[in-house]
Coordinates of C-alpha atoms in Angstrom, one line a residue:
Chain N
M17 CA 118.2 121.0 125.6
T18 CA 116.2 121.6 122.5
A19 CA 113.5 118.9 122.2
L20 CA 113.4 118.9 118.4
F21 CA 115.9 120.6 116.1
V22 CA 115.2 120.5 112.4
Q23 CA 118.0 122.1 110.3
G24 CA 118.0 122.7 106.6
V25 CA 115.7 119.8 105.8
S26 CA 114.8 119.3 102.2
H27 CA 113.0 116.3 100.8
G28 CA 111.2 115.2 97.6
F29 CA 109.7 112.3 95.8
G30 CA 111.1 111.9 92.3
R31 CA 111.2 115.3 90.7
R32 CA 108.6 116.7 93.1
Q33 CA 110.2 118.8 95.9
V34 CA 108.0 118.5 99.0
L35 CA 110.1 120.3 101.6
S36 CA 112.7 123.0 101.0
D37 CA 115.3 124.0 103.5
V38 CA 113.1 123.8 106.6
T39 CA 114.7 124.9 109.8
F40 CA 113.1 125.3 113.2
S41 CA 113.5 124.1 116.8
I42 CA 111.1 123.2 119.6
P43 CA 112.0 124.1 123.1
P44 CA 111.2 121.6 125.9
A45 CA 107.8 121.6 127.5
T46 CA 106.1 123.8 124.9
M47 CA 103.4 123.0 122.4
T48 CA 104.6 124.2 119.0
V49 CA 101.9 124.3 116.3
L50 CA 102.9 123.4 112.8
L51 CA 100.2 125.0 110.7
G52 CA 99.8 124.6 107.0
P53 CA 97.1 124.0 104.4
N54 CA 96.5 120.6 102.9
G55 CA 99.5 119.5 100.9
A56 CA 101.9 121.9 102.6
G57 CA 104.3 119.1 103.6
K58 CA 103.3 118.6 107.2
T59 CA 102.9 114.9 107.0
T60 CA 106.1 114.5 105.1
L61 CA 107.9 116.5 107.7
V62 CA 106.4 114.3 110.5
S63 CA 107.4 111.2 108.5
L64 CA 111.0 112.5 108.4
V65 CA 111.0 113.4 112.1
T66 CA 109.7 109.9 113.0
G67 CA 112.2 108.1 110.7
L68 CA 109.7 106.7 108.3
Y69 CA 111.6 108.6 105.5
S70 CA 115.2 109.5 105.5
A71 CA 115.7 113.2 104.7
H72 CA 117.6 113.9 101.4
H73 CA 119.3 117.0 103.0
G74 CA 119.6 118.5 106.4
D75 CA 119.6 117.1 109.9
I76 CA 116.9 116.3 112.5
Q77 CA 117.8 116.0 116.1
V78 CA 115.6 114.7 118.9
F79 CA 117.0 115.8 122.3
G80 CA 120.4 116.0 120.7
H81 CA 120.2 112.6 119.0
S82 CA 120.5 112.8 115.2
M83 CA 117.8 110.9 113.4
R84 CA 120.4 110.0 110.8
E85 CA 123.2 108.8 113.1
A86 CA 121.3 107.5 116.1
P87 CA 117.6 107.2 115.1
L88 CA 116.8 104.6 117.8
L89 CA 117.7 107.0 120.6
G90 CA 115.6 109.6 119.0
L91 CA 112.6 107.3 118.5
A92 CA 112.8 106.1 122.1
K93 CA 112.1 109.6 123.3
M94 CA 109.3 110.1 120.9
G95 CA 105.6 109.4 120.9
V96 CA 103.6 109.7 117.8
V97 CA 99.9 110.1 116.9
F98 CA 99.7 109.7 113.2
Q99 CA 97.3 111.4 110.8
M100 CA 95.8 108.1 109.7
P101 CA 94.5 105.6 112.2
T102 CA 97.1 103.1 113.1
L103 CA 95.4 100.9 115.6
D104 CA 94.7 97.3 114.7
P105 CA 90.9 97.2 114.5
D106 CA 90.7 93.4 115.1
L107 CA 92.5 93.6 118.4
T108 CA 91.3 94.9 121.7
V109 CA 92.4 98.3 123.1
S110 CA 94.6 96.5 125.6
D111 CA 96.2 94.2 123.0
N112 CA 97.0 97.2 120.9
L113 CA 98.7 99.0 123.8
A114 CA 100.5 95.8 124.8
Y115 CA 101.9 95.5 121.3
H116 CA 103.2 99.0 121.4
A117 CA 104.6 98.6 124.9
A118 CA 106.5 95.5 123.8
L119 CA 108.0 97.3 120.8
H120 CA 109.3 99.9 123.2
G121 CA 110.7 97.3 125.6
L122 CA 108.3 97.7 128.5
S123 CA 107.8 94.7 130.7
R124 CA 104.4 93.1 130.9
S125 CA 103.7 94.4 134.4
D126 CA 105.0 97.9 133.6
A127 CA 102.9 97.9 130.4
R128 CA 99.8 97.0 132.3
E129 CA 100.4 99.7 134.9
R130 CA 101.1 102.3 132.2
E131 CA 98.0 101.2 130.3
R132 CA 95.8 101.6 133.3
I133 CA 97.2 105.1 134.1
E134 CA 96.9 106.4 130.6
L135 CA 93.4 105.0 129.9
E136 CA 92.2 106.4 133.2
R137 CA 93.6 109.8 132.4
L138 CA 91.8 109.8 129.1
G139 CA 88.6 108.6 130.7
I140 CA 88.4 105.3 129.0
P141 CA 89.5 102.6 131.5
D142 CA 86.4 100.6 130.9
R143 CA 87.1 100.2 127.2
R144 CA 90.3 98.3 127.5
L145 CA 88.8 94.9 126.6
E146 CA 86.8 96.2 123.7
K147 CA 87.9 95.6 120.1
V148 CA 89.0 98.8 118.4
R149 CA 86.6 98.2 115.6
T150 CA 83.7 98.8 118.0
L151 CA 85.0 102.2 119.1
S152 CA 83.9 105.6 117.8
G153 CA 86.4 107.8 116.0
G154 CA 86.9 110.0 119.0
L155 CA 87.6 107.1 121.3
R156 CA 90.0 105.6 118.8
R157 CA 92.0 108.8 118.8
R158 CA 92.1 108.8 122.6
V159 CA 93.4 105.2 122.5
E160 CA 96.1 106.3 120.0
L161 CA 97.1 109.1 122.3
A162 CA 97.3 106.7 125.3
R163 CA 99.4 104.4 123.2
A164 CA 101.8 107.2 122.2
L165 CA 102.3 108.1 125.9
L166 CA 102.7 104.5 127.1
H167 CA 106.5 104.6 127.1
R168 CA 106.7 108.1 128.7
P169 CA 108.0 110.0 125.7
S170 CA 109.6 113.4 126.1
L171 CA 108.5 114.6 122.7
L172 CA 105.0 114.0 121.4
I173 CA 104.3 114.4 117.7
V174 CA 100.7 114.8 116.8
D175 CA 99.9 114.9 113.1
E176 CA 96.4 116.2 112.3
A177 CA 95.0 113.8 114.9
T178 CA 91.8 115.8 115.4
A179 CA 90.7 115.8 111.7
G180 CA 87.3 114.3 111.4
L181 CA 86.4 114.5 115.1
D182 CA 83.4 116.3 116.5
V183 CA 83.9 119.5 118.5
A184 CA 83.7 117.9 121.9
S185 CA 86.2 115.2 121.0
R186 CA 88.6 117.7 119.5
R187 CA 88.5 120.0 122.5
L188 CA 89.0 117.1 124.9
F189 CA 91.9 115.8 122.9
L190 CA 93.6 119.2 122.5
E191 CA 93.1 120.0 126.2
H192 CA 94.7 116.8 127.2
V193 CA 97.7 117.5 125.1
R194 CA 98.0 121.0 126.6
I195 CA 98.0 119.4 130.1
L196 CA 100.7 117.0 129.0
C197 CA 102.7 120.0 127.8
Q198 CA 102.4 121.7 131.2
E199 CA 103.7 118.5 132.8
G200 CA 106.9 118.8 130.8
I201 CA 106.3 117.0 127.5
S202 CA 107.3 118.9 124.3
V203 CA 104.7 118.7 121.6
L204 CA 104.7 119.3 117.9
W205 CA 101.1 119.7 116.8
A206 CA 100.6 119.6 113.1
T207 CA 97.3 120.9 111.9
H208 CA 95.4 122.9 109.3
M209 CA 92.8 124.1 111.8
L210 CA 93.3 127.6 113.0
D211 CA 91.0 127.3 116.0
E212 CA 93.5 124.8 117.5
V213 CA 96.1 127.6 117.8
A214 CA 96.3 129.5 121.1
P215 CA 97.7 133.1 121.0
H216 CA 100.7 132.1 123.2
D217 CA 101.6 129.0 121.1
P218 CA 104.9 129.0 119.2
L219 CA 103.7 128.8 115.6
L220 CA 105.3 127.5 112.5
V221 CA 103.6 128.1 109.2
L222 CA 104.4 125.7 106.4
H223 CA 103.4 126.4 102.9
Q224 CA 104.4 124.6 99.7
G225 CA 107.2 122.9 101.6
R226 CA 108.7 126.1 102.9
L227 CA 108.6 127.5 106.4
C228 CA 107.1 130.9 105.8
W229 CA 106.6 132.1 109.4
S230 CA 107.8 131.3 112.8
G231 CA 107.0 133.0 116.1
R232 CA 104.2 133.4 118.6
A233 CA 100.8 133.0 117.1
A234 CA 99.7 136.3 118.7
N235 CA 102.5 138.1 116.8
L236 CA 101.3 136.8 113.5
A237 CA 97.8 137.8 114.3
A238 CA 98.7 141.3 115.5
G239 CA 96.4 143.9 114.1
T240 CA 94.3 141.3 112.2
S241 CA 92.8 137.9 112.7
L242 CA 94.9 134.8 112.6
A243 CA 92.8 133.5 109.7
D244 CA 93.5 136.6 107.7
A245 CA 97.2 136.5 108.4
F246 CA 97.4 132.8 107.6
L247 CA 95.5 133.3 104.3
W248 CA 97.8 136.2 103.4
L249 CA 100.9 134.1 104.2
T250 CA 99.7 131.1 102.2
G251 CA 98.3 133.0 99.3
G252 CA 94.7 132.1 100.0
S253 CA 93.7 135.8 100.0
K254 CA 95.1 139.2 99.7
Chain Y
M6 CA 118.9 98.2 121.3
T7 CA 119.4 95.9 124.3
M8 CA 118.8 92.2 124.1
R9 CA 116.0 92.4 126.6
H10 CA 114.2 95.1 124.6
A11 CA 114.7 93.1 121.3
M12 CA 113.3 89.9 122.9
R13 CA 110.3 91.8 124.4
A14 CA 109.5 93.2 121.0
L15 CA 109.8 89.8 119.4
G16 CA 107.4 88.5 122.0
G17 CA 105.0 91.3 121.4
I18 CA 105.1 90.8 117.6
L19 CA 104.6 87.0 118.0
R20 CA 101.7 87.6 120.4
R21 CA 100.0 90.0 118.0
E22 CA 100.4 87.6 115.1
M23 CA 98.9 84.7 117.2
L24 CA 96.0 86.9 118.3
R25 CA 95.3 87.9 114.7
L26 CA 95.6 84.4 113.3
F27 CA 93.4 82.7 115.9
G28 CA 90.9 85.5 115.6
Q29 CA 90.4 84.6 112.0
K30 CA 88.5 81.3 112.2
G31 CA 87.9 81.2 108.4
R32 CA 91.5 81.6 107.6
L33 CA 92.4 78.8 110.1
A34 CA 89.8 76.5 108.7
A35 CA 90.9 77.2 105.1
A36 CA 94.6 76.6 106.0
V37 CA 93.9 73.1 107.2
V38 CA 91.1 72.1 104.8
R39 CA 93.1 73.2 101.7
P40 CA 95.8 70.5 102.0
L41 CA 93.2 67.9 103.2
V42 CA 91.3 68.5 99.9
W43 CA 94.5 67.9 98.0
L44 CA 95.2 64.8 100.0
G45 CA 91.7 63.4 100.0
I46 CA 90.7 64.1 96.5
F47 CA 93.6 64.9 94.3
A48 CA 95.9 62.2 95.7
A49 CA 93.1 59.6 95.6
G50 CA 92.7 60.1 91.9
F51 CA 96.4 60.3 91.2
R52 CA 97.6 57.2 93.2
A53 CA 96.0 55.0 90.5
V54 CA 97.7 56.6 87.6
L55 CA 101.0 57.7 89.0
G56 CA 103.6 55.1 89.9
L57 CA 106.5 56.1 92.1
S58 CA 109.9 54.5 92.2
I59 CA 111.9 54.2 95.3
I60 CA 113.5 57.5 95.9
P61 CA 115.3 59.0 98.9
P62 CA 114.4 59.4 101.7
Y63 CA 112.0 56.5 101.2
E64 CA 113.4 53.0 101.4
T65 CA 110.4 51.1 99.9
Y66 CA 107.6 51.8 97.5
I67 CA 105.2 54.3 99.0
L68 CA 101.6 55.4 98.5
Y69 CA 101.2 58.7 96.5
E70 CA 99.6 60.2 99.6
V71 CA 102.8 59.6 101.5
Y72 CA 104.7 61.3 98.8
I73 CA 102.7 64.5 98.6
V74 CA 102.2 65.1 102.3
P75 CA 105.5 66.9 102.8
G76 CA 104.7 69.0 99.7
L77 CA 101.3 69.9 101.1
A78 CA 102.8 70.8 104.4
A79 CA 105.2 73.1 102.5
M80 CA 102.2 74.4 100.6
M81 CA 100.7 75.5 103.9
L82 CA 103.8 77.3 104.7
L83 CA 103.8 79.0 101.3
F84 CA 100.2 80.1 101.7
H85 CA 100.9 81.3 105.2
G86 CA 104.0 83.2 104.1
M87 CA 102.0 84.9 101.3
Q88 CA 99.2 85.6 103.8
T89 CA 101.7 87.3 106.0
S90 CA 102.9 89.3 103.1
L91 CA 99.3 90.3 102.4
S92 CA 98.9 91.3 106.0
M93 CA 102.0 93.5 105.7
V94 CA 100.5 95.3 102.8
Y95 CA 97.2 95.5 104.7
D96 CA 99.0 96.9 107.7
R97 CA 100.7 99.5 105.5
E98 CA 97.4 100.5 103.9
M99 CA 95.7 100.6 107.3
G100 CA 98.5 102.5 108.9
S101 CA 99.5 100.1 111.6
M102 CA 102.8 99.4 109.9
R103 CA 103.9 102.8 111.1
V104 CA 103.7 101.6 114.7
L105 CA 106.1 98.8 113.9
L106 CA 108.5 101.0 111.9
T107 CA 108.7 103.8 114.4
A108 CA 109.7 101.5 117.2
P109 CA 113.1 102.2 118.6
L110 CA 114.6 99.0 117.2
S111 CA 116.6 98.3 114.1
R112 CA 114.5 97.7 111.1
W113 CA 116.3 94.5 110.2
W114 CA 115.4 93.1 113.7
L115 CA 111.7 94.2 113.4
L116 CA 111.4 92.5 110.0
A117 CA 113.2 89.4 111.3
A118 CA 110.9 89.3 114.3
R119 CA 107.9 89.5 112.0
L120 CA 109.3 86.7 109.8
F121 CA 109.9 84.5 112.9
A122 CA 106.4 85.2 114.2
N123 CA 105.0 84.2 110.8
A124 CA 107.0 80.9 110.7
V125 CA 106.0 80.1 114.3
T126 CA 102.3 80.8 113.9
A127 CA 102.2 78.3 110.9
L128 CA 103.5 75.4 113.0
P129 CA 100.3 74.5 114.9
L130 CA 98.4 74.4 111.6
V131 CA 101.0 72.2 109.9
Y132 CA 101.0 69.8 112.8
V133 CA 97.2 69.6 112.8
F134 CA 97.4 68.7 109.1
L135 CA 100.1 66.1 109.7
F136 CA 98.1 64.5 112.5
L137 CA 95.0 64.3 110.3
S138 CA 97.0 62.9 107.4
R139 CA 97.7 59.8 109.6
F140 CA 94.2 58.8 108.7
W141 CA 95.4 58.5 105.1
E142 CA 98.1 56.1 106.2
V143 CA 100.7 58.7 106.1
Q144 CA 102.6 57.7 109.2
P145 CA 106.2 58.9 109.4
P146 CA 108.2 57.9 112.5
M147 CA 107.2 59.8 115.6
L148 CA 110.7 61.2 115.9
G149 CA 110.3 62.6 112.4
Y150 CA 107.7 65.0 113.6
V151 CA 110.3 66.4 116.0
L152 CA 113.1 66.5 113.5
A153 CA 110.8 68.2 111.0
L154 CA 110.2 71.1 113.4
P155 CA 113.4 73.0 112.5
A156 CA 112.8 72.1 108.8
F157 CA 109.3 73.7 109.0
L158 CA 110.9 76.8 110.7
I159 CA 113.6 77.2 108.1
A160 CA 111.2 76.6 105.2
G161 CA 108.7 79.0 106.9
L162 CA 111.3 81.7 107.3
M163 CA 112.4 81.3 103.7
L164 CA 108.8 81.5 102.3
G165 CA 107.9 84.3 104.6
A166 CA 111.0 86.2 103.4
V167 CA 109.8 85.8 99.9
G168 CA 106.4 87.3 100.9
L169 CA 108.1 90.1 102.9
A170 CA 110.3 91.0 99.9
L171 CA 107.2 91.0 97.7
S172 CA 105.2 93.1 100.1
S173 CA 107.9 95.8 99.9
L174 CA 107.3 96.0 96.1
I175 CA 103.5 96.0 96.1
R176 CA 102.0 99.4 96.3
Q177 CA 98.3 98.5 96.8
L178 CA 96.3 95.8 98.4
E179 CA 94.4 95.3 95.1
N180 CA 97.6 94.2 93.3
F181 CA 98.2 91.4 95.7
A182 CA 95.8 88.8 94.1
G183 CA 97.7 89.0 90.8
V184 CA 101.1 88.6 92.6
M185 CA 99.7 85.6 94.5
N186 CA 98.8 83.9 91.3
F187 CA 102.2 84.6 89.8
V188 CA 104.0 83.3 92.8
I189 CA 102.1 80.6 94.7
F190 CA 100.9 78.5 91.7
P191 CA 104.1 78.5 89.7
A192 CA 106.2 77.9 92.9
F193 CA 103.9 75.0 93.9
F194 CA 103.4 73.3 90.6
A195 CA 106.9 73.6 89.3
S196 CA 108.4 71.9 92.3
T197 CA 108.7 68.4 93.7
A198 CA 105.7 68.9 95.9
L199 CA 103.4 66.8 93.6
Y200 CA 105.8 64.8 91.4
P201 CA 109.4 63.7 91.9
L202 CA 112.0 65.3 89.8
W203 CA 112.5 62.2 87.6
R204 CA 108.9 62.6 86.5
F205 CA 109.6 66.1 85.3
E206 CA 112.7 64.9 83.5
E207 CA 110.6 62.3 81.7
V208 CA 108.0 64.8 80.6
S209 CA 109.9 68.0 80.1
P210 CA 113.6 68.5 80.8
A211 CA 113.0 72.3 80.7
L212 CA 110.4 72.0 83.5
A213 CA 112.8 69.8 85.4
I214 CA 115.4 72.6 85.3
V215 CA 112.8 75.1 86.5
A216 CA 111.9 72.8 89.4
Q217 CA 115.6 72.5 90.2
L218 CA 115.9 76.3 90.3
N219 CA 112.8 76.7 92.3
P220 CA 113.6 77.4 96.0
F221 CA 110.2 75.9 97.0
T222 CA 111.5 72.5 95.8
Y223 CA 114.2 72.6 98.4
A224 CA 111.7 73.6 101.1
V225 CA 109.7 70.5 100.2
E226 CA 112.7 68.2 100.1
L227 CA 114.0 69.6 103.4
I228 CA 110.7 68.7 105.1
R229 CA 110.4 65.4 103.3
F230 CA 113.8 64.2 104.5
A231 CA 113.4 65.5 108.0
L232 CA 110.0 63.7 108.4
Y233 CA 111.9 60.5 107.6
L234 CA 114.8 61.2 110.0
K235 CA 117.2 62.3 107.4
V236 CA 118.9 65.7 106.7
N237 CA 119.1 66.9 103.1
L238 CA 122.1 69.2 103.5
F239 CA 121.8 70.6 100.0
A240 CA 118.2 71.5 100.5
L241 CA 119.1 73.0 103.9
A242 CA 121.8 75.1 102.3
V243 CA 119.6 76.3 99.5
C244 CA 116.8 77.2 101.9
C245 CA 119.2 79.2 104.2
C246 CA 120.7 81.0 101.2
A247 CA 117.3 81.8 99.7
F248 CA 116.1 83.0 103.1
L249 CA 119.1 85.4 103.5
G250 CA 118.7 86.7 99.9
F251 CA 115.0 87.4 100.2
Y252 CA 115.4 88.8 103.7
A253 CA 118.1 91.2 102.5
L254 CA 115.8 92.3 99.7
A255 CA 113.0 92.9 102.2
V256 CA 115.4 94.9 104.4
V257 CA 116.3 97.1 101.5
G258 CA 112.6 97.3 100.5
Y259 CA 111.7 98.7 103.9
D260 CA 114.7 101.0 104.2
P261 CA 113.5 104.5 104.9
G262 CA 116.0 106.0 102.4
R263 CA 115.7 103.5 99.5
G264 CA 112.7 101.3 99.8
F265 CA 108.9 101.5 99.6
W266 CA 108.6 104.4 102.1
A267 CA 111.0 106.5 100.1
R268 CA 109.0 105.9 96.9
R269 CA 105.6 106.1 98.5
G270 CA 105.2 109.9 98.4
A271 CA 105.7 109.8 94.7
E272 CA 102.5 107.8 94.1

């Protein structure tokens, strides 16, 4: 079954059209990269997929559940790392995770066990009692990823989560997500950074609210570099 | 949405609000000191100049301090409700609101849970104030403290719903101070928190009408009657209706298709 199916989605704010007739699908256990320059509409698309906005036109399905008709079933299968930090800085790592676990209906014991597992996998089990405010940007992002995985989602949405991180933190974050993908989680990775795209990745290029390319990254870069192809597609260079 | 899931989420939201509140020592202190200042200073000055006739629920002449304590308790709930509204705007600005709104639960339930958590977290503060007010000879019957609990909850839910509805209309944190001034002070002063309605009627019939239209008046009266072992059914009905009205506004305000989130991208 398709992990995420976006069909004919259009959305705007007032007179400004942000997305126009966007259609794509994400197969299970793949990492699909949504690439686009700033202002392309990536975050709006993520907000529509996560139910923060309601799409004006089109349909979004998460594992067959329409986000218009059965959004709760779709959300239950989804984990999200948002572009902006969403941890409560005045609470500890553990309290932040417990809050998320409760919102997803996990029991206290299950939540504690999941918290232990995910923090260990991300190499930060010793930080669980520290306040988020005291953590570095890279660590906060790892906590956000642990939180998004707490309820065992089948689809992970990552919206420019590595922006502002140093090279080592970015690499660690990306590698972890790729491992998750190998374990069967489907990933939609929104970014504007070309070096996060691997040649074998399914790639969607979004520009000015329109999907202007879809296929393997290697196919887009055939005969040229990915950067040149991307700039050509998005009008950044001839 | 199963009942177990919904209740776990409610517990999680309540726990988070408790942690946040009790982590803010300054806010806690201010919440209790504010009404004590009114009681200790304002009431002391006014008791000499303001005579009070016997009005329900009181059966004898009372001290001015006795009169204003229910109003000050309601003021605590009002400030707490607005503070929660402020924290909703803060959460939205800081991003943590997204975590709440992408939970696989109906939005009406998430907002109701947040309101309930707001009302419950105010209760310990109100009871600390009521305990301290006994030193000012404000000593309602002990059973009154028990009967007042649902009154505090209902009033807290209503005032929290006002704040929640407001938070869906406010775009930026900076705008909040102005809204506080336009909501808290008129709601408090144009109510029966400080003066009985007949005093308003004596001074300004127009103001008396405003006080009668002010939902905060009914929160005050609901608490006042409950503390003295009586139920003001009309105040109860007004508080419940006002709660439902403001809560419905908040649900629309946080609707992904119509409310704040739909407008946000246009900013």
